[in-house]
mmCIF file of C-alpha atoms in Angstrom:
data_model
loop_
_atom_site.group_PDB
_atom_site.id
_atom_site.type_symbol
_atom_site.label_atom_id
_atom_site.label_comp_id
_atom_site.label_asym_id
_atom_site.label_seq_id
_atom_site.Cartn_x
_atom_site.Cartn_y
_atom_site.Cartn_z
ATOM 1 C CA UNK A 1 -16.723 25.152 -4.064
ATOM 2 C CA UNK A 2 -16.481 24.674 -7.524
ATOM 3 C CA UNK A 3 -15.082 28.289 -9.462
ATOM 4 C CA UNK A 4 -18.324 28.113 -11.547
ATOM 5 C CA UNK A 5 -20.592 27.938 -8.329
ATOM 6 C CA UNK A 6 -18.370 30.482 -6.945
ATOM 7 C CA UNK A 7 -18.833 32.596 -10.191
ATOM 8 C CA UNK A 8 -22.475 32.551 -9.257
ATOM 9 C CA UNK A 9 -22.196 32.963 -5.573
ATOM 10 C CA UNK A 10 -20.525 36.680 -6.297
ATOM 11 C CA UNK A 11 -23.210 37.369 -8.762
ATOM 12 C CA UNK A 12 -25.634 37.271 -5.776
ATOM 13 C CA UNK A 13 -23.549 38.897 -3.574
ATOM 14 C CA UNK A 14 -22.960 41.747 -6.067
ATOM 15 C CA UNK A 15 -26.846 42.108 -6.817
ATOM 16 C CA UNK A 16 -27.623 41.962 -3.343
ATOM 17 C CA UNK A 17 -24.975 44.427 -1.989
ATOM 18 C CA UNK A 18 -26.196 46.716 -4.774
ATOM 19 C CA UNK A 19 -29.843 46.528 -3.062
ATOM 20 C CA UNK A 20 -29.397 46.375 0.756
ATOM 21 C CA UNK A 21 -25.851 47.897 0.839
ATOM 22 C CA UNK A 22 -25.210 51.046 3.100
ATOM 23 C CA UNK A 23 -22.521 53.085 3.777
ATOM 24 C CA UNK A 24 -20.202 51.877 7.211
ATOM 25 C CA UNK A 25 -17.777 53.528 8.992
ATOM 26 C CA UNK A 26 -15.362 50.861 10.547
ATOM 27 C CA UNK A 27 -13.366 52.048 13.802
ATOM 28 C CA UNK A 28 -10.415 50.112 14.885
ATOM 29 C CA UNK A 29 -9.185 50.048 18.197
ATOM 30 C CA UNK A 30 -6.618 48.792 20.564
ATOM 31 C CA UNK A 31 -8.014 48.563 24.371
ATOM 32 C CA UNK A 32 -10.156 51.290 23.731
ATOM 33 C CA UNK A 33 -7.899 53.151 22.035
ATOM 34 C CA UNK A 34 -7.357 54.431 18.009
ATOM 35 C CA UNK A 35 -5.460 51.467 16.115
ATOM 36 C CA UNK A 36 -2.393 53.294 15.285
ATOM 37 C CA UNK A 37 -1.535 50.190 13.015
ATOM 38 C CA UNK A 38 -5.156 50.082 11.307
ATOM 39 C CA UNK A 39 -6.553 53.188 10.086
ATOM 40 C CA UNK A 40 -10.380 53.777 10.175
ATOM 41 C CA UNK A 41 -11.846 53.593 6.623
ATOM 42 C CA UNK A 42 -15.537 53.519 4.884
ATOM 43 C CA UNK A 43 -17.229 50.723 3.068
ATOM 44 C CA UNK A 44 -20.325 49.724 1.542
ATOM 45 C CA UNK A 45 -22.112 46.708 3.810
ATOM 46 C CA UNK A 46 -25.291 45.141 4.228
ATOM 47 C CA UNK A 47 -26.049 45.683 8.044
ATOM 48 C CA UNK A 48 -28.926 43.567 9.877
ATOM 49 C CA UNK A 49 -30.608 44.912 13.504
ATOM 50 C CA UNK A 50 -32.773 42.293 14.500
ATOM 51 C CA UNK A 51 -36.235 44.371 16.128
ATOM 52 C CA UNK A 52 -35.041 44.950 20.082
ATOM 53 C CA UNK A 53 -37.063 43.017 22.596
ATOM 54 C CA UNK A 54 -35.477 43.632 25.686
ATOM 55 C CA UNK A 55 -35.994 40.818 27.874
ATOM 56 C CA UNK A 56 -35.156 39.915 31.749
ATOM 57 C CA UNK A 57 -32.674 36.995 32.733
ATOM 58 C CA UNK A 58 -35.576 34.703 32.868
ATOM 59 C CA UNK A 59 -36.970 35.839 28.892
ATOM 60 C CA UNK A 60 -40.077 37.684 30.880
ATOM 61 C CA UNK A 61 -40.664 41.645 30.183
ATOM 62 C CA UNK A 62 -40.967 42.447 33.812
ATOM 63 C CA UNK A 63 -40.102 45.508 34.250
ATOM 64 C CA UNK A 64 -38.929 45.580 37.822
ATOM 65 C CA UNK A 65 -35.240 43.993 36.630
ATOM 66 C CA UNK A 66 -32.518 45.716 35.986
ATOM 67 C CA UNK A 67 -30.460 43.390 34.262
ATOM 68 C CA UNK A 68 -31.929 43.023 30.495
ATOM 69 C CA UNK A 69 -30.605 41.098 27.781
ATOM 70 C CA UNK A 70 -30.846 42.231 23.883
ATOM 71 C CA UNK A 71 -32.313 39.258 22.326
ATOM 72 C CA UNK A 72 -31.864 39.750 18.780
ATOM 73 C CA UNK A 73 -28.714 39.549 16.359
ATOM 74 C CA UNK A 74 -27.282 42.606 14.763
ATOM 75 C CA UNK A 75 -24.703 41.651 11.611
ATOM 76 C CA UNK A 76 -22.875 43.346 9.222
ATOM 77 C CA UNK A 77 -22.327 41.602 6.262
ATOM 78 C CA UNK A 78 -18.943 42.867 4.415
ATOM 79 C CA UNK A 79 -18.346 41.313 0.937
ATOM 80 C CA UNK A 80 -15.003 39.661 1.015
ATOM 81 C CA UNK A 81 -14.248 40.730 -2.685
ATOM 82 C CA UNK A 82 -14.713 44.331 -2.180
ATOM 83 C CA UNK A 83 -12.989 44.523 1.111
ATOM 84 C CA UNK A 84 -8.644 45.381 1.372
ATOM 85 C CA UNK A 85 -9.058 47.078 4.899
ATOM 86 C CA UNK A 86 -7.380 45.742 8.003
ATOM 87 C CA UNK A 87 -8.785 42.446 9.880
ATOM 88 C CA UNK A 88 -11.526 43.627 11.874
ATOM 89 C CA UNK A 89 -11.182 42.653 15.549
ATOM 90 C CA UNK A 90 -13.603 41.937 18.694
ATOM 91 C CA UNK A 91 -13.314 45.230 20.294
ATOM 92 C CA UNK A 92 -13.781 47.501 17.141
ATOM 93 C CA UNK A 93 -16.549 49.724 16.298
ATOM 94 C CA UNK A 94 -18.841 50.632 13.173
ATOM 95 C CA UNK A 95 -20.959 53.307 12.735
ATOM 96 C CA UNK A 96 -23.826 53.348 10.355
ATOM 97 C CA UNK A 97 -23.304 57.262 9.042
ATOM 98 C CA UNK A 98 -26.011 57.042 6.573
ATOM 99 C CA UNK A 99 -28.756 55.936 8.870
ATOM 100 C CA UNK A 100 -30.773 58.349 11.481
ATOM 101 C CA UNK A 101 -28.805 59.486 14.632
ATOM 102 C CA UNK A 102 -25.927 57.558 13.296
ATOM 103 C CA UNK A 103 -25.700 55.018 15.280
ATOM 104 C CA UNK A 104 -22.684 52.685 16.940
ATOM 105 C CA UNK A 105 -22.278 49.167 17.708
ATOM 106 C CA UNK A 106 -19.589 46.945 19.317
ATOM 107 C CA UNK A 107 -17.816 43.914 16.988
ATOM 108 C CA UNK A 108 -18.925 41.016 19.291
ATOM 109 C CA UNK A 109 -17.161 38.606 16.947
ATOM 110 C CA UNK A 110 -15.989 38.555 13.586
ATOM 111 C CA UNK A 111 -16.080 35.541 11.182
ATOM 112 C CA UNK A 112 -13.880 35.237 8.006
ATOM 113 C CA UNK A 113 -15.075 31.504 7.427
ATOM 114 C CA UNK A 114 -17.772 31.929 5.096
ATOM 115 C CA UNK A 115 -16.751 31.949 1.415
ATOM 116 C CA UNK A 116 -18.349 35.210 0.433
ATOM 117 C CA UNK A 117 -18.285 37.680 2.835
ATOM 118 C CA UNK A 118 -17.113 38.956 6.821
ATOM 119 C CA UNK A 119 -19.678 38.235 8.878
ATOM 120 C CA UNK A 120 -19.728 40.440 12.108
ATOM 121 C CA UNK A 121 -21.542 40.091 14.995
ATOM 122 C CA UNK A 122 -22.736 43.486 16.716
ATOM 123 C CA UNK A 123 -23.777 44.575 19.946
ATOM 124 C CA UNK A 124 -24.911 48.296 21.328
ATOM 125 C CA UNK A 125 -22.467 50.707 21.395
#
């Protein structure tokens, strides 16, 4: 990526973080555990929950299984110029502490390929 395309890229970033941003509380753990090495901290992020359609194993809404699947993608999107905290793992938590009832998820997976930002993948905490 050219540094003039790259120039532009964090222009969007910027504009959009400014829009859809919220405020996250990141949680890092060690088997289960508090981090002792990481402390928690608080950033701005754009986080994404997909509408919930729990399904069955076979994609039907029968209601007579007990093992569901959550098909949709939660993300959080973290802008990588903004954010000096610790790498975030598989195994930590966020919490949403500006949104009703707070809510937690799981990091799934975390992805520090793309050139803009941390891309985490969530699950229900």
């Amino acid at each position: 990526m050219t540094p003039e395309t790259k120039k532009h890229f964090e222009k969007v970033v910027k504009t959009a973080d400014e829009r859809w941003a919220e405020t996250i509380e990141l949680k890092f753990l060690q088997d289960g555990r508090q981090d002792q090495s990481r402390g928690n901290t608080t950033i701005q992020a754009i986080l994404r929950v997909g509408n919930v359609r729990n399904t069955n194993l076979s994609g039907g809404d029968a209601l007579k299984w007990r093992g569901r699947v959550n098909s949709t993608k939660t993300q959080l999107h973290i802008a990588k110029s903004l954010y000096t905290g610790p790498e975030i793992k598989k195994g930590d938590t966020i919490r949403a502490i500006t949104r009703d009832g707070k809510p937690w998820f799981d990091v799934l997976h975390a992805s520090y390929r793309d050139e803009m930002r941390i891309v985490l993948e969530l699950g229900e905490a």
